[in-house]
Short mmCIF file of C-alpha atoms and ligand atoms in Angstrom, two decimals:
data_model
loop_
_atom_site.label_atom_id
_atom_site.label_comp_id
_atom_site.label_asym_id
_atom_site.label_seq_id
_atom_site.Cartn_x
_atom_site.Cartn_y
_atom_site.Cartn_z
CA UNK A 784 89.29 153.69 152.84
CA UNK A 785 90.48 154.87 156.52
CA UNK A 786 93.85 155.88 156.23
CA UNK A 787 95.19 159.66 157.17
CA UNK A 788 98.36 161.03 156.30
CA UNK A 789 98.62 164.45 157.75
CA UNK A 790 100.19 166.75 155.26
CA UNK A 791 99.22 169.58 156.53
CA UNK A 792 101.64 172.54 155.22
CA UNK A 793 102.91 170.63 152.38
CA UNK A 794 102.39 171.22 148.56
CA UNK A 795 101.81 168.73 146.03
CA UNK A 796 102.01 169.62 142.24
CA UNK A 797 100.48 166.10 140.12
CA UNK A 798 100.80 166.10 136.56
CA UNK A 799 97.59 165.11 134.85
CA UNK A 800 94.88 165.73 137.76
CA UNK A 801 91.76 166.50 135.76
CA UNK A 802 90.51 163.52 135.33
CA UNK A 803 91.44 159.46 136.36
CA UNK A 804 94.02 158.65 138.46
CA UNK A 805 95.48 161.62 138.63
CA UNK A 806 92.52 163.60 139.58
CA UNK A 807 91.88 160.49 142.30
CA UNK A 808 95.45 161.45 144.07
CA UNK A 809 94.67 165.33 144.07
CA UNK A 810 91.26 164.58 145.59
CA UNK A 811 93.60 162.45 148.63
CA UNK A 812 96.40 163.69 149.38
CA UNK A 813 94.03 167.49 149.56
CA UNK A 814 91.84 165.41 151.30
CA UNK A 815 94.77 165.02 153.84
CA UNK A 816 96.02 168.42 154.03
CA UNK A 817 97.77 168.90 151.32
CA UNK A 818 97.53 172.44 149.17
CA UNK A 819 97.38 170.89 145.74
CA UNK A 820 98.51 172.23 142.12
CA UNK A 821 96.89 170.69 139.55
CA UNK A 822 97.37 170.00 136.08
CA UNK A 823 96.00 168.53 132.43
CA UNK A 824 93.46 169.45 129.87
CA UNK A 825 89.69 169.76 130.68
CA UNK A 826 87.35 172.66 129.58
CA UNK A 827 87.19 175.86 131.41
CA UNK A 828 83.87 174.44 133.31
CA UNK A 829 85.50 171.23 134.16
CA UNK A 830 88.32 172.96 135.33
CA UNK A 831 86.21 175.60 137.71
CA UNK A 832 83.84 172.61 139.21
CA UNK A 833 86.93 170.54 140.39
CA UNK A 834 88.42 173.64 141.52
CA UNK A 835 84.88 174.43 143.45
CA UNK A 836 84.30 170.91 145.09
CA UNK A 837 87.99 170.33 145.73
CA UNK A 838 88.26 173.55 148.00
CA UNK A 839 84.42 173.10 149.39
CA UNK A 840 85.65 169.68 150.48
CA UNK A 841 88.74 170.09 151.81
CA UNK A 842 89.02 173.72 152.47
CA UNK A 843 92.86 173.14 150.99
CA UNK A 844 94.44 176.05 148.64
CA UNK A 845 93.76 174.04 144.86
CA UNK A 846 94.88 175.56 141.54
CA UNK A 847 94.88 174.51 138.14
CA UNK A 848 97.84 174.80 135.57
CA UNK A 849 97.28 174.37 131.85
CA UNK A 850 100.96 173.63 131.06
CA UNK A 851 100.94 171.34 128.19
CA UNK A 852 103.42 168.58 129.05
CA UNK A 853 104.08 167.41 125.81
CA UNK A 854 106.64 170.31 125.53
CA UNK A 855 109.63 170.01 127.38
CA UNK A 856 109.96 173.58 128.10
CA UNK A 857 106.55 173.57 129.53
CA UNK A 858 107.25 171.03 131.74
CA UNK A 859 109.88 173.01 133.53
CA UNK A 860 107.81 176.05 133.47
CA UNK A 861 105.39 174.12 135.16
CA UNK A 862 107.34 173.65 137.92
CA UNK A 863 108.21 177.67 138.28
CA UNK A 864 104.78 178.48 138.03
CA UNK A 865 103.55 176.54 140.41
CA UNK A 866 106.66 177.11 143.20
CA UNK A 867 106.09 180.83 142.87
CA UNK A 868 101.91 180.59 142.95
CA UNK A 869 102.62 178.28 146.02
CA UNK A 870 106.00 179.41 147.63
CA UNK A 871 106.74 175.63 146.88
CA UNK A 872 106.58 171.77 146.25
CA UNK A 873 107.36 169.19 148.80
CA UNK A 874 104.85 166.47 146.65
CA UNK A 875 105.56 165.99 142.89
CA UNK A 876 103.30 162.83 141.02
CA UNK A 877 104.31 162.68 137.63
CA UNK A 878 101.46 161.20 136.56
CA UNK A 879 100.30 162.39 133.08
CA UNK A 880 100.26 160.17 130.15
CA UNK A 881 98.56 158.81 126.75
CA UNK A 882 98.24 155.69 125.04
CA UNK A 883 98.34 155.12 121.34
CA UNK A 884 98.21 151.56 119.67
CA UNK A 885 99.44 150.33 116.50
CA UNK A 886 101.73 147.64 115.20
CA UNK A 887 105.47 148.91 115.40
CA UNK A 888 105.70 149.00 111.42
CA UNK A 889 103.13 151.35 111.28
CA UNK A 890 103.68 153.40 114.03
CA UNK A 891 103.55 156.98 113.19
CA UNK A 892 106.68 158.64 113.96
CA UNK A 893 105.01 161.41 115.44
CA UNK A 894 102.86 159.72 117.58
CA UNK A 895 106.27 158.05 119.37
CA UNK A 896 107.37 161.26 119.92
CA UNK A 897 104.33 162.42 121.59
CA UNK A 898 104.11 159.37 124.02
CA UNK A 899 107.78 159.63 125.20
CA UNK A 900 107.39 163.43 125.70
CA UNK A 901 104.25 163.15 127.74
CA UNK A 902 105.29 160.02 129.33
CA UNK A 903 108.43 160.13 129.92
CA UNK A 904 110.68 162.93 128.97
CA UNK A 905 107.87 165.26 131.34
CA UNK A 906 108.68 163.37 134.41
CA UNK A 907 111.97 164.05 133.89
CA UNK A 908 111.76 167.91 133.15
CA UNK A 909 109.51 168.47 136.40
CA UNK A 910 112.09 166.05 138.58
CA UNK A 911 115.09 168.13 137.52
CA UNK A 912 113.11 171.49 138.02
CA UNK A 913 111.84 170.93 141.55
CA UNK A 914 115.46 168.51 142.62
CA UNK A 915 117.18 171.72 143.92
CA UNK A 916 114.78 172.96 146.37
CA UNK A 917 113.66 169.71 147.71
CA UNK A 918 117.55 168.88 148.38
CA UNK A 919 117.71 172.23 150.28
CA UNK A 920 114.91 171.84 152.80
CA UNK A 921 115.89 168.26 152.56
CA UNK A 922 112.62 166.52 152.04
CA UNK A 923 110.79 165.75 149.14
CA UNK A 924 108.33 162.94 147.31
CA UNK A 925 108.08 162.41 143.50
CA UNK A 926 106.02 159.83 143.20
CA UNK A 927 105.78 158.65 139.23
CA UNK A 928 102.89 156.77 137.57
CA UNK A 929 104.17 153.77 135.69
CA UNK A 930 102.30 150.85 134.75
CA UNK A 931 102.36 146.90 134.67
CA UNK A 932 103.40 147.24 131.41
CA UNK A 933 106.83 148.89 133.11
CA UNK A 934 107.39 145.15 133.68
CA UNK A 935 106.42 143.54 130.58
CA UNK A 936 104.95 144.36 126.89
CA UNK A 937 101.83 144.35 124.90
CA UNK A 938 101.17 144.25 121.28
CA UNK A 939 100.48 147.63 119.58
CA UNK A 940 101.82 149.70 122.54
CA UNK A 941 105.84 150.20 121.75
CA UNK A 942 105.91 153.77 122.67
CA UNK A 943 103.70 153.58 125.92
CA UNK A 944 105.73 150.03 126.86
CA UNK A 945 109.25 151.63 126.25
CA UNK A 946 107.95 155.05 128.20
CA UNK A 947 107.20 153.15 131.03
CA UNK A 948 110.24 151.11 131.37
CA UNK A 949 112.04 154.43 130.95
CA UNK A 950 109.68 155.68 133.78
CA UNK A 951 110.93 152.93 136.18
CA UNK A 952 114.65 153.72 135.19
CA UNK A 953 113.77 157.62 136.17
CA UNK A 954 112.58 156.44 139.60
CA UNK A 955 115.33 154.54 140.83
CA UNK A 956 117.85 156.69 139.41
CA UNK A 957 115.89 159.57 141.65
CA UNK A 958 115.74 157.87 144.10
CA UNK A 959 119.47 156.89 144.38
CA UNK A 960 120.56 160.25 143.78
CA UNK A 961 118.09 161.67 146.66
CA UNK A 962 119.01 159.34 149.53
CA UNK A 963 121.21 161.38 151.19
CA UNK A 964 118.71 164.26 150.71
CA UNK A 965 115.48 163.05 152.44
CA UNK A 966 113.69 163.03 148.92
CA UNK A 967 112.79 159.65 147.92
CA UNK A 968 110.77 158.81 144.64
CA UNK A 969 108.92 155.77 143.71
CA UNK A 970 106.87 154.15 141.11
CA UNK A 971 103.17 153.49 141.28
CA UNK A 972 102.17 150.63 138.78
CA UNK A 973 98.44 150.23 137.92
CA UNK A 974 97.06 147.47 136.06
CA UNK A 975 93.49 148.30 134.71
CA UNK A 976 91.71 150.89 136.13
CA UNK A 977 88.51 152.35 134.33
CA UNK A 978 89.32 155.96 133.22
CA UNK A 979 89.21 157.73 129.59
CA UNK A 980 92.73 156.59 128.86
CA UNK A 981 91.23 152.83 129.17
CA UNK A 982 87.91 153.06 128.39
CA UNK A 983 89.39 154.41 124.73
CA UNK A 984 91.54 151.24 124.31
CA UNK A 985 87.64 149.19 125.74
CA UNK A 986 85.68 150.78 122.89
CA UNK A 987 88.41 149.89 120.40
CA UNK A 988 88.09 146.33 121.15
CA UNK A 989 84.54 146.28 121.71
CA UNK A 990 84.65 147.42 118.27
CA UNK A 991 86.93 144.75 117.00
CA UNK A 992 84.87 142.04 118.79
CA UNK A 993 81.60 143.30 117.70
CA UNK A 994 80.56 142.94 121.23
CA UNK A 995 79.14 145.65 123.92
CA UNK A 996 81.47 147.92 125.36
CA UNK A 997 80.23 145.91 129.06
CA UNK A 998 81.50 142.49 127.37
CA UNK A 999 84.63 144.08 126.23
CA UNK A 1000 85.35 145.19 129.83
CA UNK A 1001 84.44 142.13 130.90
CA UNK A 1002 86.78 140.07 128.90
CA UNK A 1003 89.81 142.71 129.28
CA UNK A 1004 89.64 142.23 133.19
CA UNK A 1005 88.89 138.45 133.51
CA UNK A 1006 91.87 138.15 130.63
CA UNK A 1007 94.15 140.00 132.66
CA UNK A 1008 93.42 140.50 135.92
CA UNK A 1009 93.23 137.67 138.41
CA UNK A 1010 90.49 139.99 140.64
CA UNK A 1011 88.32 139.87 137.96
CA UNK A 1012 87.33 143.77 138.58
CA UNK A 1013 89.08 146.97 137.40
CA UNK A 1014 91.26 148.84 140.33
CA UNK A 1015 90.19 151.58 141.61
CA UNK A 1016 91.57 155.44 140.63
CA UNK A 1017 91.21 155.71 144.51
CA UNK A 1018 93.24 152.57 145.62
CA UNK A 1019 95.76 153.81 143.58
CA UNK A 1020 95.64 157.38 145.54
CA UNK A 1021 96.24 155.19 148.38
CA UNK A 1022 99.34 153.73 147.71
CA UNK A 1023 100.78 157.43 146.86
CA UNK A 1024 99.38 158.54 150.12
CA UNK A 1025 101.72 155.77 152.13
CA UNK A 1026 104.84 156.99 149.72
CA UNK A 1027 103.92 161.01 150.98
CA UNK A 1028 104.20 159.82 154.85
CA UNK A 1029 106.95 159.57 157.27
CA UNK A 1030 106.60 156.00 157.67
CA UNK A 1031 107.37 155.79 154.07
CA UNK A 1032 110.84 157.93 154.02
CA UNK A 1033 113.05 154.49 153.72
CA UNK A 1034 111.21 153.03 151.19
CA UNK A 1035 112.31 154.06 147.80
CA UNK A 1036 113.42 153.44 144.30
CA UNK A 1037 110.19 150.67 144.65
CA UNK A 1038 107.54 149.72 141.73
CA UNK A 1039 103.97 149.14 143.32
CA UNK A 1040 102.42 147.00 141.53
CA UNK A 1041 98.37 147.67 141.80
CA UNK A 1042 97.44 145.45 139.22
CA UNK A 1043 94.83 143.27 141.01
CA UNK A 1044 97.62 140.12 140.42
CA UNK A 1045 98.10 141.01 136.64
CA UNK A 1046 101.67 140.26 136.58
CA UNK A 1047 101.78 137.27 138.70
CA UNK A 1048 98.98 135.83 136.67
CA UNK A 1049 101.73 137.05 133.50
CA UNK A 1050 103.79 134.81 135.19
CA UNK A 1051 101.83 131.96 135.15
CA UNK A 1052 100.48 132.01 131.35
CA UNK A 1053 104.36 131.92 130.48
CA UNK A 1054 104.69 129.15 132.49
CA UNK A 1055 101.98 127.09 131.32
CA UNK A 1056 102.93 127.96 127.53
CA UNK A 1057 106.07 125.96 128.19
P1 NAD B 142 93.21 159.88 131.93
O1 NAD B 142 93.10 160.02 130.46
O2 NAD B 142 91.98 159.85 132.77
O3 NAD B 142 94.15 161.02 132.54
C1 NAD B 142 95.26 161.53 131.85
C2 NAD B 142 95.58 162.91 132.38
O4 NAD B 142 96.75 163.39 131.71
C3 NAD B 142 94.46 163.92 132.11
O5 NAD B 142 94.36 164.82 133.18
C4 NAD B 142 94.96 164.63 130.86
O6 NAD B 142 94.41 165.93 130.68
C5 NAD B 142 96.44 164.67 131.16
N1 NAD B 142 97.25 164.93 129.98
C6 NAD B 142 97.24 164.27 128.78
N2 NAD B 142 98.10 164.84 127.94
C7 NAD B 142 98.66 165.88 128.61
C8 NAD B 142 99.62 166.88 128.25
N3 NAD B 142 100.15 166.92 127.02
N4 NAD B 142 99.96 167.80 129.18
C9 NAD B 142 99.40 167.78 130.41
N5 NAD B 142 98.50 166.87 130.80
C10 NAD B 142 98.13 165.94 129.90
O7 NAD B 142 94.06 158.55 132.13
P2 NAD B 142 94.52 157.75 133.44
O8 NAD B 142 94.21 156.33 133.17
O9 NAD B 142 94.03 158.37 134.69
O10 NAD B 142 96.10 157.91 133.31
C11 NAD B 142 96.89 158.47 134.33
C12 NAD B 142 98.22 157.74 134.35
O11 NAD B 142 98.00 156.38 134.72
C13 NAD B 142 98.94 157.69 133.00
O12 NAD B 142 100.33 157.90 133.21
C14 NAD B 142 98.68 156.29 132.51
O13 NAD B 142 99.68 155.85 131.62
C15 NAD B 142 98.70 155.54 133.83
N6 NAD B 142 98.08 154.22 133.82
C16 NAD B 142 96.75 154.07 133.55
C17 NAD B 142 96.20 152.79 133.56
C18 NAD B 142 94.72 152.57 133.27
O14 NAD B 142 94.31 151.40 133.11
N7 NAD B 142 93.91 153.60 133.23
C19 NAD B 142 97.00 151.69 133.86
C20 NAD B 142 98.36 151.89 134.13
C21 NAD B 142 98.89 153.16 134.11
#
């Protein structure tokens, strides 16, 4: 994909970068100039060959934070860790998150707690954090990751769905509150894209199928997705990459649907179950 953003000079902290989509929007916007600040789990190898190939192929300043989002407090300290490593942050994705399914009457209590922390509550904690010093050099992206299911619901998933409505509340709250202050802050909302936050929720219905975790794919994308193929982590980076630039600075408080038609095709099954 030929598009270039220069970014040169600006820093971009995203939440959840070592692997998936998150990892796919490091790897761009460093890619266009960007120093970057990562962030999520991986082991101290993983961590040191992104680190290695990131820099190698971008020559960009990269670092990895270990902050654990889950905790609130963390999720601000984040924020100061990273501005005072990096003098900085023009760029924030808020893009970490975890599924869990089960029915709502058996939903464990903690696990609902989890999801909205990581999901939710985190995007909120870094937003507030970094709002004062983007308002004073008056410029600044947040770019959140929310989902199609932002839009609609799914069985099993009442703490991921109600996270990511909450998500898409965040963002255009953000981004009415930053208007006058050159910060704008939008929603990026993937429908299926193969990473190890899918590929879990795959194996669990290849399992419940007793069919190959291929056919399971198979039949979750041509159920849902009127493409017929999984997106891209890198088409998503994409569409962040458009909300960074200049030509993006009037467009906010939007939800991007990159869902290869999923909700349209939604659309459709309701109407042809009436
Ligand atoms: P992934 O599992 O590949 O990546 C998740 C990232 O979040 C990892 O880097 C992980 O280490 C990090 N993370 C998890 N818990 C964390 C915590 N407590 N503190 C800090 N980091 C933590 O999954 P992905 O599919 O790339 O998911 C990225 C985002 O995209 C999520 O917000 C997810 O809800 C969203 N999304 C994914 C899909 C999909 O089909 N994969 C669709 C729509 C939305």
């Amino acid at each position: 994909m030929d598009i270039s953003v220069p970014l040169h000079g600006k820093v971009a902290l995203v939440t959840g970068s070592t692997s998936g989509i998150g990892l796919a929007i490091a790897k761009t916007l460093a890619a266009n100039g960007a120093d970057i600040a990562l962030n999520g789990f991986a082991t101290a190898d993983q961590v040191a060959t992104i680190l290695q190939d990131m820099r190698t192929e971008t020559g960009r300043k990269v670092e990895h934070f270990p902050h654990n989002l889950a905790d609130f407090a963390e999720a601000s300290a984040l924020v100061s860790a990273v501005s005072s490593q990096f003098g900085k942050i023009d760029i924030l994705v808020n893009n970490a998150g975890v599924q869990f399914v089960c029915d709502l009457d058996h939903f464990p209590d903690d696990e609902w707690h989890r999801l909205i922390a990581i999901n939710l509550s985190a995007a909120f904690a870094t937003t507030k954090a970094v709002w004062p010093q983007m308002k004073s050099r008056g410029w600044g992206r947040v770019i959140n990751t929310a989902s199609t299911l932002s839009f609609q619901g799914e069985p099993g998933k009442s703490a991921y769905v109600a996270a990511k409505h909450g998500v898409l509340g965040l963002t255009r709250e953000a981004a009415i509150e930053g208007a006058q202050s050159g910060i704008t802050c939008n929603a990026i909302c993937p429908g299926w894209v193969m990473t190890p936050l899918a590929e879990k929720q795959v194996k669990a219905k290849a399992e419940a199928l007793q069919v190959s975790f291929e056919e399971a794919a198979r039949q979750v994308v041509r159920a849902d997705m009127p493409t017929g193929r999984f997106v891209a982590p890198n088409e998503v980076a994409a569409a962040v990459l458009f909300f960074c630039s200049d030509a993006a600075k009037s467009v906010t408080g939007t939800a991007l649907p990159i869902d290869g038609g999923l909700l349209v095709l939604g659309a459709y099954q309701v109407e042809a179950a009436k």
